[in-house]
Structure formats: C-alpha cells, structure tokens
CSV table of C-alpha atoms in Angstrom, one decimal:
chain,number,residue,atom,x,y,z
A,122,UNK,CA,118.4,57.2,55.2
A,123,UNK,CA,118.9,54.1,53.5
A,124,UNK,CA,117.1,50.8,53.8
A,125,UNK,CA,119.7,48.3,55.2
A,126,UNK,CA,117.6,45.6,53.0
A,127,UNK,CA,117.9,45.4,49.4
A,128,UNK,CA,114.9,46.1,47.5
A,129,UNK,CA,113.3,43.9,45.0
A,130,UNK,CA,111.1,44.3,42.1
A,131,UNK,CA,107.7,43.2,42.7
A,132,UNK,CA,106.7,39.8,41.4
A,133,UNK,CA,103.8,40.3,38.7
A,134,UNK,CA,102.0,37.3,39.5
A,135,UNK,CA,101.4,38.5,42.8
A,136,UNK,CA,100.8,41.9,41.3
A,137,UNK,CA,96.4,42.2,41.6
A,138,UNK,CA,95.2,43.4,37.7
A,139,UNK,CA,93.6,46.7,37.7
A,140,UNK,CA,89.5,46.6,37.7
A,141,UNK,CA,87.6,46.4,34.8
A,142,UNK,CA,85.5,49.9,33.6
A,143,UNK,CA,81.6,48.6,33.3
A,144,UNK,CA,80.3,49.0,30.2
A,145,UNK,CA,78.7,52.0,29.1
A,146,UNK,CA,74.9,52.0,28.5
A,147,UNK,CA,75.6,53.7,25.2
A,148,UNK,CA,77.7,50.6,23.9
A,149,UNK,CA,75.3,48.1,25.2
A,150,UNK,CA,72.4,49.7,22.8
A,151,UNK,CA,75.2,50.3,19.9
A,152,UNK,CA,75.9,46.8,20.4
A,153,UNK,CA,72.3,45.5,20.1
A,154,UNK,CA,71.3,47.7,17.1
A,155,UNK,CA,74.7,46.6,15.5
A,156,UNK,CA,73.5,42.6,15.8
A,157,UNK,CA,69.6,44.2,14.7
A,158,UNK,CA,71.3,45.7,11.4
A,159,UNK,CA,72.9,42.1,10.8
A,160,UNK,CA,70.0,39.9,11.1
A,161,UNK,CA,68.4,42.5,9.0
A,162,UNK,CA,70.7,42.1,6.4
A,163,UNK,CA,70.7,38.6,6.3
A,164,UNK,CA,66.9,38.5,5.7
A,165,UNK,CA,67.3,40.9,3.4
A,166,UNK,CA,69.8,39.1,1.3
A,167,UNK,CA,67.7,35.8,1.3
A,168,UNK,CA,63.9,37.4,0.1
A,169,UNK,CA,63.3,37.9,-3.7
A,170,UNK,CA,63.4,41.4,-4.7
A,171,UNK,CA,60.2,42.7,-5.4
A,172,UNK,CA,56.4,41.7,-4.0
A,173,UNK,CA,54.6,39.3,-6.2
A,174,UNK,CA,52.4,37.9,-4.1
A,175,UNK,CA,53.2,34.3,-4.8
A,176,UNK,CA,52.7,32.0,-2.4
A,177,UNK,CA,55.7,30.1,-3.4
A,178,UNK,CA,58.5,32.8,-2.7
A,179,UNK,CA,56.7,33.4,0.5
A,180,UNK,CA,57.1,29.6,1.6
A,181,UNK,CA,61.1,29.8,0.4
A,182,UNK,CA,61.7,32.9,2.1
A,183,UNK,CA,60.3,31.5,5.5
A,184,UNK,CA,62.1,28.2,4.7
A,185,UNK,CA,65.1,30.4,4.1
A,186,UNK,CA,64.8,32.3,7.1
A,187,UNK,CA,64.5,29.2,9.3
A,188,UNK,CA,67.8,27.7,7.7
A,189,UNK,CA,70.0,30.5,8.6
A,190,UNK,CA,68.4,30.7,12.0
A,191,UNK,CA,68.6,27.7,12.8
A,192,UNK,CA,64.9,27.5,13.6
A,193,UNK,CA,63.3,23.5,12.7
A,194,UNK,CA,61.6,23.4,9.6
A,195,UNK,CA,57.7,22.2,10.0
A,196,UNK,CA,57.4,18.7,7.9
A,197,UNK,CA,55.5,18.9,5.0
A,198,UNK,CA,52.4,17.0,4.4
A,199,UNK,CA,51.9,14.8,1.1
A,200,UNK,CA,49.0,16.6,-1.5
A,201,UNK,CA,45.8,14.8,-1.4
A,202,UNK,CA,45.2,12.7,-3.8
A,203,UNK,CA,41.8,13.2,-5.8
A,204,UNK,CA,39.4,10.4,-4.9
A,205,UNK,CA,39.1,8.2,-7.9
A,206,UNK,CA,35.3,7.0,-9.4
A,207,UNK,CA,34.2,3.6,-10.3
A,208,UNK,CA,34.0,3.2,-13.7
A,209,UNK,CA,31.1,0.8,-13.8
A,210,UNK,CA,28.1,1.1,-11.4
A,211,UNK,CA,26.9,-1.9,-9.8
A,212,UNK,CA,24.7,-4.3,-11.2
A,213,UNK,CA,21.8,-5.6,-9.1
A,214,UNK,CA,21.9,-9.2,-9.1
A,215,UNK,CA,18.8,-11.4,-10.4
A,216,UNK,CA,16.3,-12.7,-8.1
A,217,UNK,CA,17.3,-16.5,-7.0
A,218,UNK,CA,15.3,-19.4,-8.6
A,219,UNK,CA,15.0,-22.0,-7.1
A,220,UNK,CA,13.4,-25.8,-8.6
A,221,UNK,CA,10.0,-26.1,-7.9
A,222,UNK,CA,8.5,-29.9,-8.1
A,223,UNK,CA,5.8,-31.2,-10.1
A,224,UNK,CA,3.1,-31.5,-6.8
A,225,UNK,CA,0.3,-32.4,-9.1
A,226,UNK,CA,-1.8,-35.8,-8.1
A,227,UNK,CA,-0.4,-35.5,-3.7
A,228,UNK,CA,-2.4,-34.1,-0.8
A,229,UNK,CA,-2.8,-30.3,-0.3
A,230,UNK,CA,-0.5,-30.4,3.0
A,231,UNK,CA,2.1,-32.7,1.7
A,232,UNK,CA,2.1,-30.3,-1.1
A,233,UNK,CA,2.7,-27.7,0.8
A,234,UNK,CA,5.7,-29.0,3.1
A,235,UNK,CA,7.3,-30.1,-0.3
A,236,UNK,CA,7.3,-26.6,-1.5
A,237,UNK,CA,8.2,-25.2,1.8
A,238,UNK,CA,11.2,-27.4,1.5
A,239,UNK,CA,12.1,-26.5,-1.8
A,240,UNK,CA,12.2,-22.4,-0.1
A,241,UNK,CA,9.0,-21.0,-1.5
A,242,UNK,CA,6.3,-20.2,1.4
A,243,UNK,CA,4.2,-17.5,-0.3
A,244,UNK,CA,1.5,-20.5,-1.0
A,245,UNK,CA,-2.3,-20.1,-1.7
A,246,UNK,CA,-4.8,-23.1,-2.5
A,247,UNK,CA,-8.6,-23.2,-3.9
A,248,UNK,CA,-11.5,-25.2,-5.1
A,249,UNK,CA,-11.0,-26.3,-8.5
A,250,UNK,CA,-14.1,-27.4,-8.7
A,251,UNK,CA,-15.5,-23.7,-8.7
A,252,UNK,CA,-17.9,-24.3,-5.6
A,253,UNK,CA,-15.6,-21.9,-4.0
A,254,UNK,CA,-15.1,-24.0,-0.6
A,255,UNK,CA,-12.1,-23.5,1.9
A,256,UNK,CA,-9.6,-25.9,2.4
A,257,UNK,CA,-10.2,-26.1,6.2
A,258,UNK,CA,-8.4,-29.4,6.8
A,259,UNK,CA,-5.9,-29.5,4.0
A,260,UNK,CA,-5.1,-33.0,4.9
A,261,UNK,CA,-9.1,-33.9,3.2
A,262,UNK,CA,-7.8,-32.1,0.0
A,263,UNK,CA,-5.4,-33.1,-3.2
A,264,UNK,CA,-3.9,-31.1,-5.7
A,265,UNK,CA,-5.5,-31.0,-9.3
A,266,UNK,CA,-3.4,-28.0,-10.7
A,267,UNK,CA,-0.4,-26.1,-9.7
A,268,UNK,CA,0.8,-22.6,-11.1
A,269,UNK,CA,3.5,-21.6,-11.8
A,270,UNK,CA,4.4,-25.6,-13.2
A,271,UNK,CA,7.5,-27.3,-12.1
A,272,UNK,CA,10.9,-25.9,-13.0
A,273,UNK,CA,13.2,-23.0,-12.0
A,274,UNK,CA,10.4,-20.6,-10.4
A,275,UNK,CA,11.9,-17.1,-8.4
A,276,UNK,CA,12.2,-18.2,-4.6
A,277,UNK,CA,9.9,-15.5,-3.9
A,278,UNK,CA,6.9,-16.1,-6.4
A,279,UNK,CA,3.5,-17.3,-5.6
A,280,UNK,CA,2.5,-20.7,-5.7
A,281,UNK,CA,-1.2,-21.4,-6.3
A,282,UNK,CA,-2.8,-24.8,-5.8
A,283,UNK,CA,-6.2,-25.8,-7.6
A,284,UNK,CA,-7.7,-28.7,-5.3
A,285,UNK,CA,-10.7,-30.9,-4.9
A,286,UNK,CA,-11.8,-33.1,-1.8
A,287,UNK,CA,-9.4,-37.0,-1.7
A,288,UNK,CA,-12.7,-38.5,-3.0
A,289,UNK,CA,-13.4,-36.5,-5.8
A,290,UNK,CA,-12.5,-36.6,-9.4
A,291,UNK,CA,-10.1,-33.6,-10.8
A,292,UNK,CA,-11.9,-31.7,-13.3
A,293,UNK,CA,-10.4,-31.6,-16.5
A,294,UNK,CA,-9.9,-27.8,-16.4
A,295,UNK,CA,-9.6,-25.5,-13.2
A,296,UNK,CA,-13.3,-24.1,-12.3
A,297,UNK,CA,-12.0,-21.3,-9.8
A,298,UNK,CA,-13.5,-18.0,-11.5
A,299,UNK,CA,-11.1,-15.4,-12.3
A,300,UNK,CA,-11.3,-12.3,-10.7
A,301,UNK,CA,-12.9,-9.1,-11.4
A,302,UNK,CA,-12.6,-5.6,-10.4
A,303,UNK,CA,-14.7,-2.7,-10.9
A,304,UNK,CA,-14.1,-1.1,-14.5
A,305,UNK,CA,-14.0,-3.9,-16.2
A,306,UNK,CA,-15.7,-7.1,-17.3
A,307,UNK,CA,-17.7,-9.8,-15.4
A,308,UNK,CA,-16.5,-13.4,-16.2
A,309,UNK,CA,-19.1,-16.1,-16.5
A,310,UNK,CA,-20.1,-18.0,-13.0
A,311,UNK,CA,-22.1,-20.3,-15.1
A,312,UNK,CA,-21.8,-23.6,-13.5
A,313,UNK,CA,-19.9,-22.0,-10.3
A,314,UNK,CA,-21.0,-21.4,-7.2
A,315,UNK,CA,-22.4,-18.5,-4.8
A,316,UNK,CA,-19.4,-18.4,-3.1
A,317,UNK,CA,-16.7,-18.6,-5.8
A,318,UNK,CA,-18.3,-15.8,-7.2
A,319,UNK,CA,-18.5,-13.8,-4.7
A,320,UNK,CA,-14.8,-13.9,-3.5
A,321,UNK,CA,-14.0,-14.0,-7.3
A,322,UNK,CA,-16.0,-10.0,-7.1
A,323,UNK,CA,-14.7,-6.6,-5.5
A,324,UNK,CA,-15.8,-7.2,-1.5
A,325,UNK,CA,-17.7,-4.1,-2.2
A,326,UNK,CA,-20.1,-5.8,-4.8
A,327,UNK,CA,-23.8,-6.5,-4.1
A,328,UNK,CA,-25.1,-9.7,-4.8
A,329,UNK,CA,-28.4,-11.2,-4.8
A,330,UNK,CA,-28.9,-15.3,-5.4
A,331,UNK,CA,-32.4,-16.1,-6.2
A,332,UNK,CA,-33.6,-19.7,-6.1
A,333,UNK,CA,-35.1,-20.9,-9.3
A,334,UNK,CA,-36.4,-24.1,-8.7
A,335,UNK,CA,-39.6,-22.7,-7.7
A,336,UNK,CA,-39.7,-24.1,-4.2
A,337,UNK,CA,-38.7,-19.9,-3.4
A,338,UNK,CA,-35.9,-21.2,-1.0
A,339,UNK,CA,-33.3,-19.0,0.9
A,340,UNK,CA,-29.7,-19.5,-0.2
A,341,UNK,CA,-27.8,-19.8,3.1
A,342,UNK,CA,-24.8,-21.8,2.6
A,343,UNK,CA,-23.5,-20.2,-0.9
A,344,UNK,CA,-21.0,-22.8,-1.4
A,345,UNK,CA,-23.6,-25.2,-2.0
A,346,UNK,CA,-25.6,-23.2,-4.8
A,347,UNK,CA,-24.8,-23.1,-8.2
A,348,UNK,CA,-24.9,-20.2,-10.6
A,349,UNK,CA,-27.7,-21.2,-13.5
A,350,UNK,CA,-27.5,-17.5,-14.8
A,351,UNK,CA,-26.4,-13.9,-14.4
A,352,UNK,CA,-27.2,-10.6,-14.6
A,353,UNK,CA,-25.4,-8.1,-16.1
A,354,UNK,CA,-24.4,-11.3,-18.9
A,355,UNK,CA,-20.9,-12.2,-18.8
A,356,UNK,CA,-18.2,-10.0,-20.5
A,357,UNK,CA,-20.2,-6.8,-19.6
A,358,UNK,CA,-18.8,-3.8,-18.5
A,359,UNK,CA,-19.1,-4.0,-14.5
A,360,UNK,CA,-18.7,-0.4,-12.6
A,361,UNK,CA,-20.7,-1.5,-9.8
A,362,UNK,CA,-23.7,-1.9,-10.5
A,363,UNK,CA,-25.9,-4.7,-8.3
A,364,UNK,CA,-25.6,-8.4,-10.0
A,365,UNK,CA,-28.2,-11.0,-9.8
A,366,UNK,CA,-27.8,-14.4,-9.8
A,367,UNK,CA,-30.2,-17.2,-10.8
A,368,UNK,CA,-29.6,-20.2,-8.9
A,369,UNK,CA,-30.2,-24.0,-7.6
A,370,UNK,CA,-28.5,-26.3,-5.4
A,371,UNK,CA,-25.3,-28.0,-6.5
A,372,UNK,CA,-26.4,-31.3,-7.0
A,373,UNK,CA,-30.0,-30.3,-8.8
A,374,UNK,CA,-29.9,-29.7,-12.9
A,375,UNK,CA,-30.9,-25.6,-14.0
A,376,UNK,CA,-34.5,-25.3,-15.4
C-alpha cells in the first residue's frame, strides 16, 4: 500500500555524520616513533661526522641543536682579559726637610718653641760647659751650639743643643764629652766633670772619684767635681774594666 504523501530525499545537513573510529594504540606508538626518527635525523644532519673531541664542534653542535629547536641560546660571556703589570715600581718618596733656624745666642726654651714651630720635636739639650748639669729650668739656660746648623734639616732629625747658665760665658768649643761604649776607647774627661763623665760611660761602668786635694773629701754632688786625671789614660781600649778618676772641686786648680 502506497503512501498518500510524496516522499522526499533527506536533506544532508540534517543528515548526523557517522562516528569517528578511535585511534588504534598501534598508530599512536608508530606515530611517536615516526616524529623520534625525525628529530633524530635532524640532529644527525647538523653534528660533524666523526668524534674529535674538540670542544669547539661540541659548542656548535649544541648551538645547532638549540637553533632548530627553538630552544634560547645561553649568552656568552666576554674572555677575561689578562691583568696587565706596572711597568715601573713605585718610588719611595724622600723624607721632608724642613728649614731649621740659626737658634744660637737665645734662651734654651725659646729655642725650643722656635724649633717646635718650625716641625721638629725630637729635641735634646746639655751642658756645654762639660760639668754635666741638667737643664732643670730651661728658662735659666741659653744656647751656645746647635747641631745639626741651620738650613734644610729632615723634619724628623735630632736637634741637639749645647747650653750654659744666662750668666755664663759660651765656651769657645763644646765641653760635653762624647760618648763611649764598651769595646772601644775612653775619651779624655780632663777638665770635665764627675757627672759628664759618667752619663758620657755605658750605665753599667764603675766609677770611682778620688779627691786629690789632700783634704780626703767625699765627692757627693759629681757635677761640681772636676776630672784632674784618669785611669785607664784616654784613648785606651775600654771593655769594662773599673775607671778611676782623680779629682777636685770645680772652682779649685789640679795639683
């Protein structure tokens, strides 16, 4: 029996598209080794034939790799340059000098705050007369001889003043003994006093003054006692041995 209504062809947009098969396991793995063999081969064509070893071809073929890749390429830092050496060393520069003024004729402290001023303070004063006293009250004293002398003197050098008391006369020559040491040779105290002497002598010397005016007196203070003679004689080899001197009070002539 016949439809009484016409029949018509079904419309293809309407017409639901058959499902999709999944994909087979098998062609998933075929699929992965297939994109394996092509990375492989792209590596392949961008190393060096053969192993060398080099460092170089081993940075290209990494920098090659990460170009194709599209991995980012680490940035590169500079060489180091090799530290360069002076080609002079140095030079140590030459102790400052400094002017020192002529301080000959003034008073032991003005003296002193002159060459202060000037920048010199290692400063040492003593008798010029040889008697050997201390300058207690440097105000009571004058200078008679200065060394170094005036003129361009290193800041850092010692000044040493010969003085005698305001009311004396400068002697024409400085009387302060010079020093001796054991080993070598005793200077001549003739005419100078205990006490210059003795600081003029290793602190370990002994010393003996013996009055020789006959009156047998003790020789307390040694500044006032003068040396009539010595023994060992000046200019002798001294190594220690006890010295003697022979002796009378500074204003009194030596039998």
């Amino acid at each position: 029996m016949s439809s009484p209504y016409p029949q018509r062809d079904p419309d293809p947009q309407l017409t639901p598209a058959p499902p999709k098969k999944p994909m087979g396991k098998g062609k998933k793995i075929a699929m992965g080794v297939g994109g394996g063999v092509v990375l492989l081969i792209v590596i392949g064509s961008l190393s060096p034939k053969g192993d060398d070893g080099k460092d170089d071809n081993k940075a290209e073929t990494a920098k090659s790799v990460r170009t194709a890749t599209g991995l980012p390429t680490p940035a590169t830092t500079p060489s180091a340059q090799p530290a360069t050496k002076p080609d002079k060393q140095p030079t140590l520069a030459a102790p400052a000098a400094n002017p020192l003024p002529d301080l000959i004729g003034i008073g032991l402290q003005s003296a002193q705050d002159q060459a202060q001023a000037a920048g010199f303070y290692n400063l040492a004063s003593h008798d010029a007369t040889g008697q050997g006293r201390y300058q207690v009250l440097d105000r009571n004293w004058k200078v008679c001889f200065q060394t170094p002398r005036a003129g361009q003197v290193p800041s850092g050098a010692k000044i040493e003043f010969g003085a005698v008391k305001t009311d004396e006369s400068c002697p024409s020559t400085d009387l302060n003994p010079a020093g001796a040491e054991t080993g070598g040779s005793l200077p001549d105290f003739t005419g100078k006093s205990v006490q210059a002497a003795r600081r003029a002598l290793d602190t370990s010397a002994s010393i003996t003054a013996e009055d020789v005016s006959g009156r047998d007196r003790a020789v307390l203070m040694e500044s006032h006692w003068k040396i009539c003679s010595q023994t060992p004689a000046a200019a002798s080899r001294w190594n220690g041995q006890p010295i003697t001197f022979k002796v009378v009070k500074t204003a009194e002539n030596c039998p």
